[in-house]
PDB file of C-alpha atoms in Angstrom:
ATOM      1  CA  UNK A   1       0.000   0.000   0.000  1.00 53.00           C
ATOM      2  CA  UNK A   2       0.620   3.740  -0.313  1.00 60.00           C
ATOM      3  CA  UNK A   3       0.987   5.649   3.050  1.00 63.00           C
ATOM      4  CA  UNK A   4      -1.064   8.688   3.400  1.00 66.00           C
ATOM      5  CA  UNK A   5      -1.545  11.539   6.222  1.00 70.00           C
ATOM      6  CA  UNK A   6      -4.110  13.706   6.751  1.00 68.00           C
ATOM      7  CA  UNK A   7      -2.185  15.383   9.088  1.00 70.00           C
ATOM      8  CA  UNK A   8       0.010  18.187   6.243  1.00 71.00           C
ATOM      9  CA  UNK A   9       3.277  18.210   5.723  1.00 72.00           C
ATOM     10  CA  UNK A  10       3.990  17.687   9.665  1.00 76.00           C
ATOM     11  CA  UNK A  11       2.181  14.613   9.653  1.00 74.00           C
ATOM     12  CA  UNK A  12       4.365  13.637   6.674  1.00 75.00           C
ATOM     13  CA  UNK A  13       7.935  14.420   8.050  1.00 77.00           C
ATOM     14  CA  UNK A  14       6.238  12.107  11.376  1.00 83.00           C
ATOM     15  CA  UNK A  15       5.508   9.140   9.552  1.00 79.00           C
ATOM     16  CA  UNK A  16       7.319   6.156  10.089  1.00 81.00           C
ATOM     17  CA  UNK A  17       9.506   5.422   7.289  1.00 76.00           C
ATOM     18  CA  UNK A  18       9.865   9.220   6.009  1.00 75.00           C
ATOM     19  CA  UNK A  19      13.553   8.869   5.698  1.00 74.00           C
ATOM     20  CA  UNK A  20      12.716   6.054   3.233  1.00 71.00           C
ATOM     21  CA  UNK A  21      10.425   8.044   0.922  1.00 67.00           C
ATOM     22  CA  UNK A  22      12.167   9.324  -2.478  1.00 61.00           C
ATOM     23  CA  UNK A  23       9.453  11.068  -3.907  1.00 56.00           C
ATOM     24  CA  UNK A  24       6.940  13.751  -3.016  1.00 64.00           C
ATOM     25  CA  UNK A  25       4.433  15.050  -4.908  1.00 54.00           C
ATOM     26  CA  UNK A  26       3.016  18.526  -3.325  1.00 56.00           C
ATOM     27  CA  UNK A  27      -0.290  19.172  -5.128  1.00 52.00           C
ATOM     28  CA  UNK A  28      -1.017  22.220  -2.865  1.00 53.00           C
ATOM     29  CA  UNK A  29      -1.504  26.005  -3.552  1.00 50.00           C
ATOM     30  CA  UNK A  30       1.410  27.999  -4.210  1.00 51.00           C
ATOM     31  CA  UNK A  31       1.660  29.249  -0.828  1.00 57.00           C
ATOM     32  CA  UNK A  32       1.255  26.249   0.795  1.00 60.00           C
ATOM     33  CA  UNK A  33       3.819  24.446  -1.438  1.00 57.00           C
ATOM     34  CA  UNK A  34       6.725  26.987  -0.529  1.00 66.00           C
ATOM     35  CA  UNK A  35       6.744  26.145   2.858  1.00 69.00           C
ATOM     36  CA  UNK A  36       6.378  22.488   2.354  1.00 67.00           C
ATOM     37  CA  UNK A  37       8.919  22.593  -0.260  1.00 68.00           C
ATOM     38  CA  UNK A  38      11.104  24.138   2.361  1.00 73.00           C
ATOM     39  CA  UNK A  39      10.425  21.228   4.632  1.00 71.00           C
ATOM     40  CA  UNK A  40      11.050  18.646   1.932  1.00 69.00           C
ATOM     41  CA  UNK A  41      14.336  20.080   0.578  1.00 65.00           C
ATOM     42  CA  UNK A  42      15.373  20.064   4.213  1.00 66.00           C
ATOM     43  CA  UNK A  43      15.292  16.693   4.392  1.00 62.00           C
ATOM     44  CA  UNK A  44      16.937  16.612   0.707  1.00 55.00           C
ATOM     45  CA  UNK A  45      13.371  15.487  -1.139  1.00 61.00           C
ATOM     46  CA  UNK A  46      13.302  18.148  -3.405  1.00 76.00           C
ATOM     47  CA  UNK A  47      13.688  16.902  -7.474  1.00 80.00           C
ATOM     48  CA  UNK A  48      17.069  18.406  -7.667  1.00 83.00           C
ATOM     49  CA  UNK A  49      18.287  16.788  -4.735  1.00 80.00           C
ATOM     50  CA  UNK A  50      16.822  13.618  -5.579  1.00 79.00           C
ATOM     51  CA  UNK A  51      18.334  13.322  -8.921  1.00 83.00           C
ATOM     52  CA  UNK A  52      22.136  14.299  -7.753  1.00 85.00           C
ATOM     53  CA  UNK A  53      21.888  11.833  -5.424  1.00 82.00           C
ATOM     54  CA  UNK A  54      21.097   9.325  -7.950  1.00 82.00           C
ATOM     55  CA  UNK A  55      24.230  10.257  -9.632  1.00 87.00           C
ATOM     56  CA  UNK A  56      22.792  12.615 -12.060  1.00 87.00           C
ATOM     57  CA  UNK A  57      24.345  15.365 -14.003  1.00 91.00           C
ATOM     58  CA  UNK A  58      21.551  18.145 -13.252  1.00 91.00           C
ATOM     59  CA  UNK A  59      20.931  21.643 -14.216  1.00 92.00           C
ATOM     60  CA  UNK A  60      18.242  23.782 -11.863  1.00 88.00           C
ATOM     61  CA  UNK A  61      16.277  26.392 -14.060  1.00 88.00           C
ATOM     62  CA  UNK A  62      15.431  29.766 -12.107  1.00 84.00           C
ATOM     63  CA  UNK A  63      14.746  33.330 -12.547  1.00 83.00           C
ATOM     64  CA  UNK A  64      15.629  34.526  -9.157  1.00 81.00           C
ATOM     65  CA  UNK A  65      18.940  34.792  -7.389  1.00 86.00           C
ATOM     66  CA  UNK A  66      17.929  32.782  -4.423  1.00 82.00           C
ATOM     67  CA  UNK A  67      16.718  29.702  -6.032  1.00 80.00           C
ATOM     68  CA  UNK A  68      19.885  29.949  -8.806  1.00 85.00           C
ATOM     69  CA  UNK A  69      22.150  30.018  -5.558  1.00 86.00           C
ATOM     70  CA  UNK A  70      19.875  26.700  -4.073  1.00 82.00           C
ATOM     71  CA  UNK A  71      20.326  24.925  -7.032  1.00 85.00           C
ATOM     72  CA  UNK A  72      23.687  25.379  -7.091  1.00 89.00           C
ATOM     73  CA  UNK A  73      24.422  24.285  -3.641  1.00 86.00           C
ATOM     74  CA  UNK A  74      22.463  21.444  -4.478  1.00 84.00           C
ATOM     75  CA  UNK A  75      25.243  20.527  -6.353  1.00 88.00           C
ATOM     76  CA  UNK A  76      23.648  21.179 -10.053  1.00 90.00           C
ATOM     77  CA  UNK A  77      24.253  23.495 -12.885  1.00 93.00           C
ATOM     78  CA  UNK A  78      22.043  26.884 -12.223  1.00 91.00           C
ATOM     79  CA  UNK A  79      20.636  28.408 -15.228  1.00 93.00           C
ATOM     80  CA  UNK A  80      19.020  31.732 -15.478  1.00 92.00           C
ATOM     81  CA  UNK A  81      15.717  31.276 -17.771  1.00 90.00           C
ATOM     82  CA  UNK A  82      12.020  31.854 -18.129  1.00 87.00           C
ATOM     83  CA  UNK A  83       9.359  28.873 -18.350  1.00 83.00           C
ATOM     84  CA  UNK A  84       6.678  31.167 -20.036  1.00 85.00           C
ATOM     85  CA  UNK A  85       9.056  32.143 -22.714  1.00 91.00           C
ATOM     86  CA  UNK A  86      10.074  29.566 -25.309  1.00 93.00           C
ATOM     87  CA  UNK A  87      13.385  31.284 -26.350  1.00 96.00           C
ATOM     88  CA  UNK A  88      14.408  31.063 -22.926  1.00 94.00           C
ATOM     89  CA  UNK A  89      13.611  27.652 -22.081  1.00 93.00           C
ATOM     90  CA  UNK A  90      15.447  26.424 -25.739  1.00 95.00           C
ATOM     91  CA  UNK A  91      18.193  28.417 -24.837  1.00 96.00           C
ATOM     92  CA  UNK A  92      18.439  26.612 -21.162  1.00 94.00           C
ATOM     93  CA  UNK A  93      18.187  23.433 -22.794  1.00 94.00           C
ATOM     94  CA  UNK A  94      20.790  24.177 -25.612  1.00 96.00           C
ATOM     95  CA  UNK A  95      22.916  25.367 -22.392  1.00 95.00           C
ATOM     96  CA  UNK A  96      22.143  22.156 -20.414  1.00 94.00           C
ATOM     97  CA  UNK A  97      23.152  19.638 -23.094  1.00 94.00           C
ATOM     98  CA  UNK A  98      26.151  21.628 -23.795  1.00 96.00           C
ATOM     99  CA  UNK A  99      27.273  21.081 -19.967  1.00 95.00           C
ATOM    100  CA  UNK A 100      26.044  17.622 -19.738  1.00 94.00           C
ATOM    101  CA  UNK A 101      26.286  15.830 -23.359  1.00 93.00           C
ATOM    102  CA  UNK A 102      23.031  15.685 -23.975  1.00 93.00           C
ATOM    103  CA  UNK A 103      19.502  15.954 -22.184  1.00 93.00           C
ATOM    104  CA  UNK A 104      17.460  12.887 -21.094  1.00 91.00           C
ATOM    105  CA  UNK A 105      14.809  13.978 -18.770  1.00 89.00           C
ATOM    106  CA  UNK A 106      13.408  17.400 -18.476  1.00 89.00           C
ATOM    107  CA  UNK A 107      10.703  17.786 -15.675  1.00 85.00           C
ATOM    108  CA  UNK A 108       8.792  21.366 -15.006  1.00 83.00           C
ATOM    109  CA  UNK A 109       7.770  22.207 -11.839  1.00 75.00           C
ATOM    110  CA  UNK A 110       7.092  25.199 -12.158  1.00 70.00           C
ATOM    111  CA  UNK A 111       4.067  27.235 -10.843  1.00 62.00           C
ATOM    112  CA  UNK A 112       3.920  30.713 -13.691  1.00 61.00           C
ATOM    113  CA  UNK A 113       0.648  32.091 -11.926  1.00 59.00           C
ATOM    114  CA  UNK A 114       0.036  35.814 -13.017  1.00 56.00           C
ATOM    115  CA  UNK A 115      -0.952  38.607 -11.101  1.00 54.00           C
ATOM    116  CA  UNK A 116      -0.259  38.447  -7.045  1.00 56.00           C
ATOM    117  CA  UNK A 117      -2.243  35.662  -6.086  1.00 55.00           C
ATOM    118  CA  UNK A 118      -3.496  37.946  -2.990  1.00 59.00           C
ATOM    119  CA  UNK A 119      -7.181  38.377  -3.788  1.00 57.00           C
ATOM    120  CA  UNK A 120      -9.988  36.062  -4.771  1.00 55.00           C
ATOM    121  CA  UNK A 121      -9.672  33.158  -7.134  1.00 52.00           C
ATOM    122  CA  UNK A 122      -6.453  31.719  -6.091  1.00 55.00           C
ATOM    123  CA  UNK A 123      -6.734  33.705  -2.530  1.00 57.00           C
ATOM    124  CA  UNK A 124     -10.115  33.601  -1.419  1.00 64.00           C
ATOM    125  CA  UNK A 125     -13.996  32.836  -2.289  1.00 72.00           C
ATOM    126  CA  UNK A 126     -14.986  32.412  -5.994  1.00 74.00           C
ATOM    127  CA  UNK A 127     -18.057  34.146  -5.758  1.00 78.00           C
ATOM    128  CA  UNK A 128     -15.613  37.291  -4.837  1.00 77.00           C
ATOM    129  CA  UNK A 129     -13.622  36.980  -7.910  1.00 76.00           C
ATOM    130  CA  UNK A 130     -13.420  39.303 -10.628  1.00 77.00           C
ATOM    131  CA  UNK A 131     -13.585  39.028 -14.017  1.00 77.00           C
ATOM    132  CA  UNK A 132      -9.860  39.191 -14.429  1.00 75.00           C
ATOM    133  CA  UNK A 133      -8.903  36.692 -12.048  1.00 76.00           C
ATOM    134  CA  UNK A 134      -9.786  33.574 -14.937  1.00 78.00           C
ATOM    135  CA  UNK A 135      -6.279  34.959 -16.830  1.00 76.00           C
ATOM    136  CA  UNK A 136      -4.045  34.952 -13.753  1.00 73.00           C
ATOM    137  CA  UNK A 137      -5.658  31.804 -12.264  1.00 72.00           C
ATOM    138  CA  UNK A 138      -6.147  29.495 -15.014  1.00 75.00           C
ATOM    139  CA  UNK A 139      -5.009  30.538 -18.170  1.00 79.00           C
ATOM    140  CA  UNK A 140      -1.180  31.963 -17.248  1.00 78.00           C
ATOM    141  CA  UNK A 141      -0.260  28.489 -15.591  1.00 78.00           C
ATOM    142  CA  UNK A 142      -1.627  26.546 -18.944  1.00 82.00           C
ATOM    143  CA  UNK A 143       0.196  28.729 -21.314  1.00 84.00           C
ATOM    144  CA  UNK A 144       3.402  28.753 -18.950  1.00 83.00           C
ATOM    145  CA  UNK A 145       3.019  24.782 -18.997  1.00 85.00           C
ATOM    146  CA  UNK A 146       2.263  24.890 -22.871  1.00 90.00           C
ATOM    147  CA  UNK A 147       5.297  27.043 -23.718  1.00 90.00           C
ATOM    148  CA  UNK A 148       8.184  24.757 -21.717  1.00 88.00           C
ATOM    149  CA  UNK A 149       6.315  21.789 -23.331  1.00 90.00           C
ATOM    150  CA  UNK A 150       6.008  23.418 -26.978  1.00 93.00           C
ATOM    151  CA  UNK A 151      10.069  24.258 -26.370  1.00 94.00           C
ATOM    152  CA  UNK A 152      11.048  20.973 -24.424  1.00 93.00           C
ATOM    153  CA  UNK A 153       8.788  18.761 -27.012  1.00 93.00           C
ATOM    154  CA  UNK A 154      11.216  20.709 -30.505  1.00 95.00           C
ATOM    155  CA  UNK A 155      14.424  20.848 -28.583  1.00 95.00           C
ATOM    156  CA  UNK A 156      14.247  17.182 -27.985  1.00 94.00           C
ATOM    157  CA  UNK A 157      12.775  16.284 -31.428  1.00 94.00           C
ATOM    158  CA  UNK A 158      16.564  18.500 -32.579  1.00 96.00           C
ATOM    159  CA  UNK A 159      18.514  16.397 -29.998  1.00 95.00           C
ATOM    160  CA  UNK A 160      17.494  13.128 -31.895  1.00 94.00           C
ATOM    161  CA  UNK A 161      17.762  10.421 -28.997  1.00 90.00           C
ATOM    162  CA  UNK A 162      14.795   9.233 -26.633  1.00 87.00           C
ATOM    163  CA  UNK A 163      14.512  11.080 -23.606  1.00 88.00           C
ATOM    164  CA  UNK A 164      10.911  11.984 -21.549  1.00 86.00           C
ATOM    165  CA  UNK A 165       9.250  14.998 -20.737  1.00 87.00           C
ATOM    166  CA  UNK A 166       7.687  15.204 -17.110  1.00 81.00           C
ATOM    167  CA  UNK A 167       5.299  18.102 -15.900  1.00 78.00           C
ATOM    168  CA  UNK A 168       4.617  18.613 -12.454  1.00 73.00           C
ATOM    169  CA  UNK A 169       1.160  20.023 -11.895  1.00 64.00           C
ATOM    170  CA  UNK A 170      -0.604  21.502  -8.898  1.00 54.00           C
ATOM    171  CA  UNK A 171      -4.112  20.674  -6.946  1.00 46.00           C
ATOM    172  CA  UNK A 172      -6.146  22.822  -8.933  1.00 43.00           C
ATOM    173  CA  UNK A 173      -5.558  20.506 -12.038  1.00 41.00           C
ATOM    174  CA  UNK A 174      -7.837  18.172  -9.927  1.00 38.00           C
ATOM    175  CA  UNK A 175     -10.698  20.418  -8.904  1.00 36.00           C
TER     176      UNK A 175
END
């Protein structure tokens, strides 16, 4: 069986046999999943970490300077780039398989929301939403998702040699 907790990220870190786990899958809100992925890479369970210590050669993809200097103290190759823009993500591939000889797994975990996820829809009630929340909400995270696929999907296609494509998504792909 698969252990479960209904007891948050606390609960999870509790559980007999955490130190065992290799994988965690945070389907949670933004906010929620920054603190949890705090928790997790504390204990070295974030996808970077997990893939160094396998032995792979990994590079970290990041706009801001904190998570470029995370990445590389994780021990991988930080690269500057931006998910919602195709150039960029081509260009940190191109980058990548230049470091590495190649790319054989490329996995995006990234949450592009729009706007400042402070007010309604995607920070409070739905019936207190307005009209522009839909783009910031719903749409920006599909076209960020569509864009490092569109880019990952031709860049690989280029490369010429089998490799897979992974994409992270969060809880409100299930609601």
């Amino acid at each position: 069986g698969v252990p479960i907790t209904s007891d948050g990220i606390d609960g999870l870190v509790a559980m007999p046999g955490f130190a065992d786990i290799e994988t965690i899958l945070d389907a949670t809100s933004a906010g929620a999943h920054a603190g949890h992925d705090a928790v997790c890479r504390a204990h070295g369970k974030g996808i970077i970490d997990l893939l160094c210590a396998e032995g792979w050669a990994v590079a970290g993809v990041a706009r801001s300077e904190s998570t470029l200097a995370g990445i590389t103290g994780a021990g991988a190759l930080a690269l500057r780039a931006d998910v919602t823009d195709q150039a960029s993500v081509r260009a940190a591939l191109d980058e990548a398989a230049a470091a590495h000889g190649g790319v054989d797994l490329v996995v995006n975990a990234a949450s592009a929301y729009g706007g400042d996820r402070s007010g309604p829809f995607g920070g409070g009630p739905i019936a207190e939403a307005g009209p522009d929340a839909y783009e910031s909400w719903a749409a920006a995270p599909a076209r960020s998702a569509f864009t490092f696929l569109s880019a990952s999907g031709a860049f690989l296609v280029a490369q010429g040699r089998p490799a897979t494509v992974v994409q992270v998504t969060g809880g409100s792909s299930r609601r």
